[in-house]
Amino acid sequence: MARAFLILNEAEVRQAIDMAACIEACERAFAAYSGGGAELPDVIHLDVPETGGEIHVKAGHLHGQPYYAVKVASSFTGSGGSLADGFVAVFDSRDGAPVAVLLDNGFLTDLRTGAAGGVAARHLAPARIGTVAVIGTGIQAGKQLEGLVEVRPDLSEIRIWGRNRERAALRAEALRSQLGSGCEVEAVDEVEATVAGADVVITCTAAREPLVRRSWLKPGAHVLALGSDGAGKQELDPAILREADLLVVDSRDQCVRLGELQWAPDEAGRTVELGTICAGEAPGRTGDDQLTVCDLTGLGAQDVAAANVVMSRAAGLGRVIEP
C-alpha cells in the first residue's frame, strides 16, 4: 500500500536532534543490544582503493521502536582531504514500508559516534576531568568533545595532536570557538606530550599502528579508542588493553574482528559490553586509580536510535512525497 514518504536534508536533520537527545537514545540502544533487544546484521565494508574510499553499511532494529533503518556512510581521502557523506533509509517496523530518507551527509554518524563517547564517559571517566588529550584532527575530535562536555562540563585543558601540524592548529582554533573561553586548548607536536598526565585520552584516527603507549598513561586515566573500525586498523599499544582495570567494548564480537581487540584477542574474555553497564547489570568505574579503556567500533543500533529520535521530532520538517 502506497503511503507518504518524507525527505529531510541535513539542515532539517540537525534541527530534529541534538547531542543530549542522541546520548540518551544511544545509551538505551547499547543496553538493548547487550540485552538481546536489538537485531543487527553484520557490517558491510566496501573499499574504493582508486580514490581512497571507505564505505560502511549498517542496519538494525531496536525491539519496540516504530522504525528500523539502514545507514550508508562513506569517507573518501583520495582528493587530498577527507570527504564524508551518507544517508539513512527509514522503514516502518510494522510492515517494512519505506517511510523516509535522511539526507544527512554523514551528520548522524558523526553525532551518534560522539554520543557514544559521551555514554562511555558517563560511566567510565573520572568524576573530575582536568586535561583531555585528543589524538586526531578530524570531525570526531570535535564531536567527541561535544559528547564529553555534555556529561562532564567542567573541562579545563584540551591538548590535540595530529600528523599534520597545521590541521591540528586549525582544529584547536575550532575547539576554542566551540567550547568557549573557560577551557584552554592547544595543539601539541608530540603524541607523548599530548597524552602525559591526561585524565581522558581520545583516539580518533585511521592509524594502522599504535600511537599511544601504555607507559604514557597516568593512573586513573580513561582511554576511548574509536578509530579502529576495520581490519588492520590500530591506535593503542596492546599493553593498554592487557593492563586495563576495566576493558569495555560496544560489541565483543565486532571489536575482536574490527577494533583494538584484533591485537589482543586473548583479552576478549574479560571485556564488558558497554550496554551491560548502561543497563545497570555491570559496574562502570569504581575507583579513582582505575585505568578504563573503551573500544568503540560503532553499532547499527546507534543509527537506528538516532533515526527514531529524528522521526519523532520531524513534524513540520522536510518534503513529503504523496503516493
PDB file of N, CA and C in Angstrom, residues 163-250:
ATOM      1  N   ARG A 163      48.922  14.313  12.752  1.00  0.00           N
ATOM      2  CA  ARG A 163      50.127  14.148  11.927  1.00  0.00           C
ATOM      3  C   ARG A 163      50.452  15.432  11.171  1.00  0.00           C
ATOM      4  N   ASN A 164      49.421  16.188  10.824  1.00  0.00           N
ATOM      5  CA  ASN A 164      49.598  17.455  10.135  1.00  0.00           C
ATOM      6  C   ASN A 164      49.465  18.582  11.168  1.00  0.00           C
ATOM      7  N   ARG A 165      50.561  19.257  11.446  1.00  0.00           N
ATOM      8  CA  ARG A 165      50.577  20.286  12.499  1.00  0.00           C
ATOM      9  C   ARG A 165      49.610  21.425  12.196  1.00  0.00           C
ATOM     10  N   GLU A 166      49.498  21.784  10.902  1.00  0.00           N
ATOM     11  CA  GLU A 166      48.605  22.873  10.524  1.00  0.00           C
ATOM     12  C   GLU A 166      47.148  22.496  10.804  1.00  0.00           C
ATOM     13  N   ARG A 167      46.767  21.257  10.466  1.00  0.00           N
ATOM     14  CA  ARG A 167      45.397  20.815  10.738  1.00  0.00           C
ATOM     15  C   ARG A 167      45.130  20.754  12.240  1.00  0.00           C
ATOM     16  N   ALA A 168      46.131  20.344  13.002  1.00  0.00           N
ATOM     17  CA  ALA A 168      45.962  20.310  14.457  1.00  0.00           C
ATOM     18  C   ALA A 168      45.704  21.716  14.996  1.00  0.00           C
ATOM     19  N   ALA A 169      46.436  22.679  14.480  1.00  0.00           N
ATOM     20  CA  ALA A 169      46.244  24.065  14.924  1.00  0.00           C
ATOM     21  C   ALA A 169      44.857  24.577  14.540  1.00  0.00           C
ATOM     22  N   LEU A 170      44.408  24.227  13.336  1.00  0.00           N
ATOM     23  CA  LEU A 170      43.073  24.644  12.891  1.00  0.00           C
ATOM     24  C   LEU A 170      41.986  23.994  13.755  1.00  0.00           C
ATOM     25  N   ARG A 171      42.165  22.706  14.093  1.00  0.00           N
ATOM     26  CA  ARG A 171      41.183  22.033  14.943  1.00  0.00           C
ATOM     27  C   ARG A 171      41.180  22.648  16.332  1.00  0.00           C
ATOM     28  N   ALA A 172      42.358  22.987  16.852  1.00  0.00           N
ATOM     29  CA  ALA A 172      42.424  23.627  18.163  1.00  0.00           C
ATOM     30  C   ALA A 172      41.680  24.959  18.154  1.00  0.00           C
ATOM     31  N   GLU A 173      41.839  25.725  17.080  1.00  0.00           N
ATOM     32  CA  GLU A 173      41.139  27.005  16.960  1.00  0.00           C
ATOM     33  C   GLU A 173      39.626  26.788  16.929  1.00  0.00           C
ATOM     34  N   ALA A 174      39.192  25.768  16.176  1.00  0.00           N
ATOM     35  CA  ALA A 174      37.760  25.473  16.101  1.00  0.00           C
ATOM     36  C   ALA A 174      37.216  25.046  17.461  1.00  0.00           C
ATOM     37  N   LEU A 175      38.012  24.298  18.206  1.00  0.00           N
ATOM     38  CA  LEU A 175      37.566  23.841  19.520  1.00  0.00           C
ATOM     39  C   LEU A 175      37.473  24.996  20.513  1.00  0.00           C
ATOM     40  N   ARG A 176      38.361  25.965  20.378  1.00  0.00           N
ATOM     41  CA  ARG A 176      38.269  27.142  21.251  1.00  0.00           C
ATOM     42  C   ARG A 176      36.937  27.846  21.030  1.00  0.00           C
ATOM     43  N   SER A 177      36.546  27.962  19.786  1.00  0.00           N
ATOM     44  CA  SER A 177      35.262  28.601  19.487  1.00  0.00           C
ATOM     45  C   SER A 177      34.100  27.743  19.974  1.00  0.00           C
ATOM     46  N   GLN A 178      34.233  26.436  19.829  1.00  0.00           N
ATOM     47  CA  GLN A 178      33.166  25.511  20.219  1.00  0.00           C
ATOM     48  C   GLN A 178      32.953  25.490  21.721  1.00  0.00           C
ATOM     49  N   LEU A 179      34.056  25.513  22.486  1.00  0.00           N
ATOM     50  CA  LEU A 179      33.979  25.302  23.932  1.00  0.00           C
ATOM     51  C   LEU A 179      33.970  26.593  24.736  1.00  0.00           C
ATOM     52  N   GLY A 180      34.341  27.701  24.142  1.00  0.00           N
ATOM     53  CA  GLY A 180      34.335  28.962  24.878  1.00  0.00           C
ATOM     54  C   GLY A 180      35.632  29.212  25.620  1.00  0.00           C
ATOM     55  N   SER A 181      35.686  30.326  26.307  1.00  0.00           N
ATOM     56  CA  SER A 181      36.931  30.793  26.925  1.00  0.00           C
ATOM     57  C   SER A 181      37.287  30.077  28.219  1.00  0.00           C
ATOM     58  N   GLY A 182      36.390  29.260  28.753  1.00  0.00           N
ATOM     59  CA  GLY A 182      36.661  28.618  30.029  1.00  0.00           C
ATOM     60  C   GLY A 182      37.592  27.439  29.945  1.00  0.00           C
ATOM     61  N   CYS A 183      37.988  27.041  28.744  1.00  0.00           N
ATOM     62  CA  CYS A 183      38.828  25.858  28.559  1.00  0.00           C
ATOM     63  C   CYS A 183      40.020  26.213  27.676  1.00  0.00           C
ATOM     64  N   GLU A 184      41.205  25.879  28.129  1.00  0.00           N
ATOM     65  CA  GLU A 184      42.424  26.122  27.357  1.00  0.00           C
ATOM     66  C   GLU A 184      42.602  25.011  26.336  1.00  0.00           C
ATOM     67  N   VAL A 185      42.842  25.367  25.081  1.00  0.00           N
ATOM     68  CA  VAL A 185      43.016  24.390  24.010  1.00  0.00           C
ATOM     69  C   VAL A 185      44.320  24.682  23.291  1.00  0.00           C
ATOM     70  N   GLU A 186      45.146  23.652  23.122  1.00  0.00           N
ATOM     71  CA  GLU A 186      46.408  23.844  22.426  1.00  0.00           C
ATOM     72  C   GLU A 186      46.735  22.654  21.538  1.00  0.00           C
ATOM     73  N   ALA A 187      47.363  22.920  20.412  1.00  0.00           N
ATOM     74  CA  ALA A 187      47.897  21.877  19.552  1.00  0.00           C
ATOM     75  C   ALA A 187      49.305  21.542  20.035  1.00  0.00           C
ATOM     76  N   VAL A 188      49.599  20.244  20.121  1.00  0.00           N
ATOM     77  CA  VAL A 188      50.872  19.766  20.663  1.00  0.00           C
ATOM     78  C   VAL A 188      51.603  18.984  19.574  1.00  0.00           C
ATOM     79  N   ASP A 189      52.926  19.068  19.571  1.00  0.00           N
ATOM     80  CA  ASP A 189      53.708  18.485  18.488  1.00  0.00           C
ATOM     81  C   ASP A 189      53.967  16.993  18.623  1.00  0.00           C
ATOM     82  N   GLU A 190      53.947  16.446  19.852  1.00  0.00           N
ATOM     83  CA  GLU A 190      54.269  15.039  20.076  1.00  0.00           C
ATOM     84  C   GLU A 190      53.117  14.329  20.759  1.00  0.00           C
ATOM     85  N   VAL A 191      52.887  13.075  20.370  1.00  0.00           N
ATOM     86  CA  VAL A 191      51.806  12.298  20.974  1.00  0.00           C
ATOM     87  C   VAL A 191      52.049  12.108  22.462  1.00  0.00           C
ATOM     88  N   GLU A 192      53.265  11.774  22.840  1.00  0.00           N
ATOM     89  CA  GLU A 192      53.559  11.517  24.252  1.00  0.00           C
ATOM     90  C   GLU A 192      53.259  12.733  25.118  1.00  0.00           C
ATOM     91  N   ALA A 193      53.660  13.910  24.645  1.00  0.00           N
ATOM     92  CA  ALA A 193      53.397  15.132  25.409  1.00  0.00           C
ATOM     93  C   ALA A 193      51.909  15.439  25.460  1.00  0.00           C
ATOM     94  N   THR A 194      51.175  15.046  24.441  1.00  0.00           N
ATOM     95  CA  THR A 194      49.732  15.263  24.422  1.00  0.00           C
ATOM     96  C   THR A 194      49.047  14.399  25.476  1.00  0.00           C
ATOM     97  N   VAL A 195      49.492  13.158  25.593  1.00  0.00           N
ATOM     98  CA  VAL A 195      48.852  12.169  26.465  1.00  0.00           C
ATOM     99  C   VAL A 195      49.287  12.298  27.922  1.00  0.00           C
ATOM    100  N   ALA A 196      50.524  12.715  28.146  1.00  0.00           N
ATOM    101  CA  ALA A 196      51.092  12.702  29.504  1.00  0.00           C
ATOM    102  C   ALA A 196      50.220  13.474  30.491  1.00  0.00           C
ATOM    103  N   GLY A 197      49.797  12.801  31.564  1.00  0.00           N
ATOM    104  CA  GLY A 197      49.035  13.432  32.628  1.00  0.00           C
ATOM    105  C   GLY A 197      47.569  13.663  32.318  1.00  0.00           C
ATOM    106  N   ALA A 198      47.092  13.218  31.151  1.00  0.00           N
ATOM    107  CA  ALA A 198      45.699  13.464  30.772  1.00  0.00           C
ATOM    108  C   ALA A 198      44.755  12.543  31.537  1.00  0.00           C
ATOM    109  N   ASP A 199      43.628  13.073  31.932  1.00  0.00           N
ATOM    110  CA  ASP A 199      42.598  12.278  32.614  1.00  0.00           C
ATOM    111  C   ASP A 199      41.788  11.456  31.626  1.00  0.00           C
ATOM    112  N   VAL A 200      41.583  12.002  30.431  1.00  0.00           N
ATOM    113  CA  VAL A 200      40.867  11.303  29.366  1.00  0.00           C
ATOM    114  C   VAL A 200      41.714  11.380  28.104  1.00  0.00           C
ATOM    115  N   VAL A 201      41.865  10.234  27.431  1.00  0.00           N
ATOM    116  CA  VAL A 201      42.600  10.162  26.172  1.00  0.00           C
ATOM    117  C   VAL A 201      41.654   9.626  25.110  1.00  0.00           C
ATOM    118  N   ILE A 202      41.453  10.406  24.052  1.00  0.00           N
ATOM    119  CA  ILE A 202      40.542  10.034  22.971  1.00  0.00           C
ATOM    120  C   ILE A 202      41.365   9.850  21.700  1.00  0.00           C
ATOM    121  N   THR A 203      41.238   8.684  21.074  1.00  0.00           N
ATOM    122  CA  THR A 203      41.933   8.441  19.815  1.00  0.00           C
ATOM    123  C   THR A 203      40.902   8.301  18.708  1.00  0.00           C
ATOM    124  N   CYS A 204      41.031   9.122  17.681  1.00  0.00           N
ATOM    125  CA  CYS A 204      40.065   9.125  16.570  1.00  0.00           C
ATOM    126  C   CYS A 204      40.815   9.343  15.258  1.00  0.00           C
ATOM    127  N   THR A 205      41.595   8.337  14.878  1.00  0.00           N
ATOM    128  CA  THR A 205      42.421   8.411  13.675  1.00  0.00           C
ATOM    129  C   THR A 205      42.160   7.179  12.804  1.00  0.00           C
ATOM    130  N   ALA A 206      42.815   7.150  11.662  1.00  0.00           N
ATOM    131  CA  ALA A 206      42.757   5.977  10.789  1.00  0.00           C
ATOM    132  C   ALA A 206      44.066   5.194  10.862  1.00  0.00           C
ATOM    133  N   ALA A 207      44.762   5.257  11.999  1.00  0.00           N
ATOM    134  CA  ALA A 207      46.087   4.661  12.142  1.00  0.00           C
ATOM    135  C   ALA A 207      46.056   3.143  11.976  1.00  0.00           C
ATOM    136  N   ARG A 208      47.179   2.623  11.516  1.00  0.00           N
ATOM    137  CA  ARG A 208      47.346   1.176  11.375  1.00  0.00           C
ATOM    138  C   ARG A 208      48.546   0.679  12.163  1.00  0.00           C
ATOM    139  N   GLU A 209      48.963   1.476  13.119  1.00  0.00           N
ATOM    140  CA  GLU A 209      49.992   1.055  14.071  1.00  0.00           C
ATOM    141  C   GLU A 209      49.789   1.875  15.337  1.00  0.00           C
ATOM    142  N   PRO A 210      50.260   1.370  16.484  1.00  0.00           N
ATOM    143  CA  PRO A 210      49.958   2.040  17.761  1.00  0.00           C
ATOM    144  C   PRO A 210      50.480   3.474  17.812  1.00  0.00           C
ATOM    145  N   LEU A 211      49.638   4.364  18.301  1.00  0.00           N
ATOM    146  CA  LEU A 211      50.018   5.754  18.514  1.00  0.00           C
ATOM    147  C   LEU A 211      50.230   6.060  19.989  1.00  0.00           C
ATOM    148  N   VAL A 212      49.483   5.387  20.872  1.00  0.00           N
ATOM    149  CA  VAL A 212      49.527   5.666  22.306  1.00  0.00           C
ATOM    150  C   VAL A 212      50.125   4.472  23.027  1.00  0.00           C
ATOM    151  N   ARG A 213      51.124   4.732  23.873  1.00  0.00           N
ATOM    152  CA  ARG A 213      51.822   3.690  24.629  1.00  0.00           C
ATOM    153  C   ARG A 213      51.320   3.615  26.066  1.00  0.00           C
ATOM    154  N   ARG A 214      51.377   2.412  26.609  1.00  0.00           N
ATOM    155  CA  ARG A 214      50.910   2.202  27.983  1.00  0.00           C
ATOM    156  C   ARG A 214      51.663   3.059  28.971  1.00  0.00           C
ATOM    157  N   SER A 215      52.969   3.189  28.816  1.00  0.00           N
ATOM    158  CA  SER A 215      53.794   3.896  29.793  1.00  0.00           C
ATOM    159  C   SER A 215      53.477   5.383  29.860  1.00  0.00           C
ATOM    160  N   TRP A 216      52.757   5.910  28.878  1.00  0.00           N
ATOM    161  CA  TRP A 216      52.445   7.334  28.867  1.00  0.00           C
ATOM    162  C   TRP A 216      51.203   7.676  29.685  1.00  0.00           C
ATOM    163  N   LEU A 217      50.422   6.681  30.052  1.00  0.00           N
ATOM    164  CA  LEU A 217      49.129   6.930  30.690  1.00  0.00           C
ATOM    165  C   LEU A 217      49.254   7.054  32.201  1.00  0.00           C
ATOM    166  N   LYS A 218      48.582   8.030  32.771  1.00  0.00           N
ATOM    167  CA  LYS A 218      48.588   8.213  34.219  1.00  0.00           C
ATOM    168  C   LYS A 218      47.624   7.217  34.869  1.00  0.00           C
ATOM    169  N   PRO A 219      47.836   6.887  36.141  1.00  0.00           N
ATOM    170  CA  PRO A 219      46.858   6.060  36.854  1.00  0.00           C
ATOM    171  C   PRO A 219      45.498   6.753  36.874  1.00  0.00           C
ATOM    172  N   GLY A 220      44.452   5.986  36.666  1.00  0.00           N
ATOM    173  CA  GLY A 220      43.108   6.541  36.698  1.00  0.00           C
ATOM    174  C   GLY A 220      42.632   7.151  35.400  1.00  0.00           C
ATOM    175  N   ALA A 221      43.411   7.029  34.327  1.00  0.00           N
ATOM    176  CA  ALA A 221      43.009   7.603  33.044  1.00  0.00           C
ATOM    177  C   ALA A 221      41.878   6.793  32.418  1.00  0.00           C
ATOM    178  N   HIS A 222      41.102   7.468  31.609  1.00  0.00           N
ATOM    179  CA  HIS A 222      40.078   6.814  30.779  1.00  0.00           C
ATOM    180  C   HIS A 222      40.497   6.968  29.329  1.00  0.00           C
ATOM    181  N   VAL A 223      40.602   5.839  28.622  1.00  0.00           N
ATOM    182  CA  VAL A 223      41.014   5.834  27.217  1.00  0.00           C
ATOM    183  C   VAL A 223      39.826   5.425  26.360  1.00  0.00           C
ATOM    184  N   LEU A 224      39.503   6.255  25.394  1.00  0.00           N
ATOM    185  CA  LEU A 224      38.425   5.965  24.445  1.00  0.00           C
ATOM    186  C   LEU A 224      39.038   5.832  23.060  1.00  0.00           C
ATOM    187  N   ALA A 225      38.970   4.620  22.495  1.00  0.00           N
ATOM    188  CA  ALA A 225      39.538   4.355  21.176  1.00  0.00           C
ATOM    189  C   ALA A 225      38.412   4.084  20.204  1.00  0.00           C
ATOM    190  N   LEU A 226      38.317   4.883  19.138  1.00  0.00           N
ATOM    191  CA  LEU A 226      37.229   4.681  18.192  1.00  0.00           C
ATOM    192  C   LEU A 226      37.664   4.697  16.736  1.00  0.00           C
ATOM    193  N   GLY A 227      38.945   4.902  16.483  1.00  0.00           N
ATOM    194  CA  GLY A 227      39.402   4.932  15.100  1.00  0.00           C
ATOM    195  C   GLY A 227      39.501   3.554  14.474  1.00  0.00           C
ATOM    196  N   SER A 228      39.727   2.536  15.290  1.00  0.00           N
ATOM    197  CA  SER A 228      39.868   1.181  14.770  1.00  0.00           C
ATOM    198  C   SER A 228      38.482   0.580  14.563  1.00  0.00           C
ATOM    199  N   ASP A 229      37.999   0.653  13.327  1.00  0.00           N
ATOM    200  CA  ASP A 229      36.682   0.116  12.997  1.00  0.00           C
ATOM    201  C   ASP A 229      36.745  -0.717  11.724  1.00  0.00           C
ATOM    202  N   GLY A 230      37.923  -1.279  11.460  1.00  0.00           N
ATOM    203  CA  GLY A 230      38.115  -2.109  10.281  1.00  0.00           C
ATOM    204  C   GLY A 230      39.358  -2.964  10.448  1.00  0.00           C
ATOM    205  N   ALA A 231      39.407  -4.064   9.721  1.00  0.00           N
ATOM    206  CA  ALA A 231      40.545  -4.973   9.828  1.00  0.00           C
ATOM    207  C   ALA A 231      41.849  -4.241   9.526  1.00  0.00           C
ATOM    208  N   GLY A 232      42.839  -4.429  10.387  1.00  0.00           N
ATOM    209  CA  GLY A 232      44.158  -3.837  10.194  1.00  0.00           C
ATOM    210  C   GLY A 232      44.365  -2.503  10.850  1.00  0.00           C
ATOM    211  N   LYS A 233      43.310  -1.859  11.328  1.00  0.00           N
ATOM    212  CA  LYS A 233      43.463  -0.570  11.992  1.00  0.00           C
ATOM    213  C   LYS A 233      43.899  -0.775  13.445  1.00  0.00           C
ATOM    214  N   GLN A 234      44.672   0.177  13.955  1.00  0.00           N
ATOM    215  CA  GLN A 234      45.168   0.071  15.328  1.00  0.00           C
ATOM    216  C   GLN A 234      45.633   1.440  15.810  1.00  0.00           C
ATOM    217  N   GLU A 235      45.250   1.813  17.039  1.00  0.00           N
ATOM    218  CA  GLU A 235      45.678   3.076  17.637  1.00  0.00           C
ATOM    219  C   GLU A 235      46.401   2.883  18.967  1.00  0.00           C
ATOM    220  N   LEU A 236      46.132   1.772  19.659  1.00  0.00           N
ATOM    221  CA  LEU A 236      46.634   1.585  21.014  1.00  0.00           C
ATOM    222  C   LEU A 236      47.690   0.489  21.096  1.00  0.00           C
ATOM    223  N   ASP A 237      48.669   0.717  21.915  1.00  0.00           N
ATOM    224  CA  ASP A 237      49.598  -0.324  22.348  1.00  0.00           C
ATOM    225  C   ASP A 237      48.764  -1.442  22.992  1.00  0.00           C
ATOM    226  N   PRO A 238      48.892  -2.700  22.539  1.00  0.00           N
ATOM    227  CA  PRO A 238      48.079  -3.777  23.128  1.00  0.00           C
ATOM    228  C   PRO A 238      48.244  -3.907  24.640  1.00  0.00           C
ATOM    229  N   ALA A 239      49.368  -3.434  25.170  1.00  0.00           N
ATOM    230  CA  ALA A 239      49.569  -3.491  26.623  1.00  0.00           C
ATOM    231  C   ALA A 239      48.526  -2.660  27.360  1.00  0.00           C
ATOM    232  N   ILE A 240      47.997  -1.633  26.713  1.00  0.00           N
ATOM    233  CA  ILE A 240      46.953  -0.816  27.338  1.00  0.00           C
ATOM    234  C   ILE A 240      45.715  -1.666  27.597  1.00  0.00           C
ATOM    235  N   LEU A 241      45.363  -2.511  26.626  1.00  0.00           N
ATOM    236  CA  LEU A 241      44.208  -3.386  26.803  1.00  0.00           C
ATOM    237  C   LEU A 241      44.501  -4.453  27.851  1.00  0.00           C
ATOM    238  N   ARG A 242      45.697  -5.009  27.803  1.00  0.00           N
ATOM    239  CA  ARG A 242      46.039  -6.088  28.730  1.00  0.00           C
ATOM    240  C   ARG A 242      46.096  -5.608  30.176  1.00  0.00           C
ATOM    241  N   GLU A 243      46.497  -4.365  30.388  1.00  0.00           N
ATOM    242  CA  GLU A 243      46.675  -3.866  31.750  1.00  0.00           C
ATOM    243  C   GLU A 243      45.508  -3.005  32.230  1.00  0.00           C
ATOM    244  N   ALA A 244      44.492  -2.865  31.407  1.00  0.00           N
ATOM    245  CA  ALA A 244      43.331  -2.078  31.829  1.00  0.00           C
ATOM    246  C   ALA A 244      42.635  -2.743  33.005  1.00  0.00           C
ATOM    247  N   ASP A 245      42.237  -1.938  33.983  1.00  0.00           N
ATOM    248  CA  ASP A 245      41.464  -2.478  35.105  1.00  0.00           C
ATOM    249  C   ASP A 245      40.041  -2.800  34.675  1.00  0.00           C
ATOM    250  N   LEU A 246      39.538  -2.040  33.718  1.00  0.00           N
ATOM    251  CA  LEU A 246      38.203  -2.283  33.179  1.00  0.00           C
ATOM    252  C   LEU A 246      38.269  -2.084  31.674  1.00  0.00           C
ATOM    253  N   LEU A 247      38.020  -3.174  30.935  1.00  0.00           N
ATOM    254  CA  LEU A 247      38.113  -3.155  29.481  1.00  0.00           C
ATOM    255  C   LEU A 247      36.700  -3.296  28.912  1.00  0.00           C
ATOM    256  N   VAL A 248      36.228  -2.235  28.263  1.00  0.00           N
ATOM    257  CA  VAL A 248      34.840  -2.150  27.825  1.00  0.00           C
ATOM    258  C   VAL A 248      34.789  -2.071  26.302  1.00  0.00           C
ATOM    259  N   VAL A 249      33.789  -2.713  25.705  1.00  0.00           N
ATOM    260  CA  VAL A 249      33.599  -2.708  24.258  1.00  0.00           C
ATOM    261  C   VAL A 249      32.133  -2.430  23.949  1.00  0.00           C
ATOM    262  N   ASP A 250      31.871  -1.928  22.735  1.00  0.00           N
ATOM    263  CA  ASP A 250      30.458  -1.806  22.351  1.00  0.00           C
ATOM    264  C   ASP A 250      29.900  -3.155  21.941  1.00  0.00           C
TER     265      ASP A 250
END
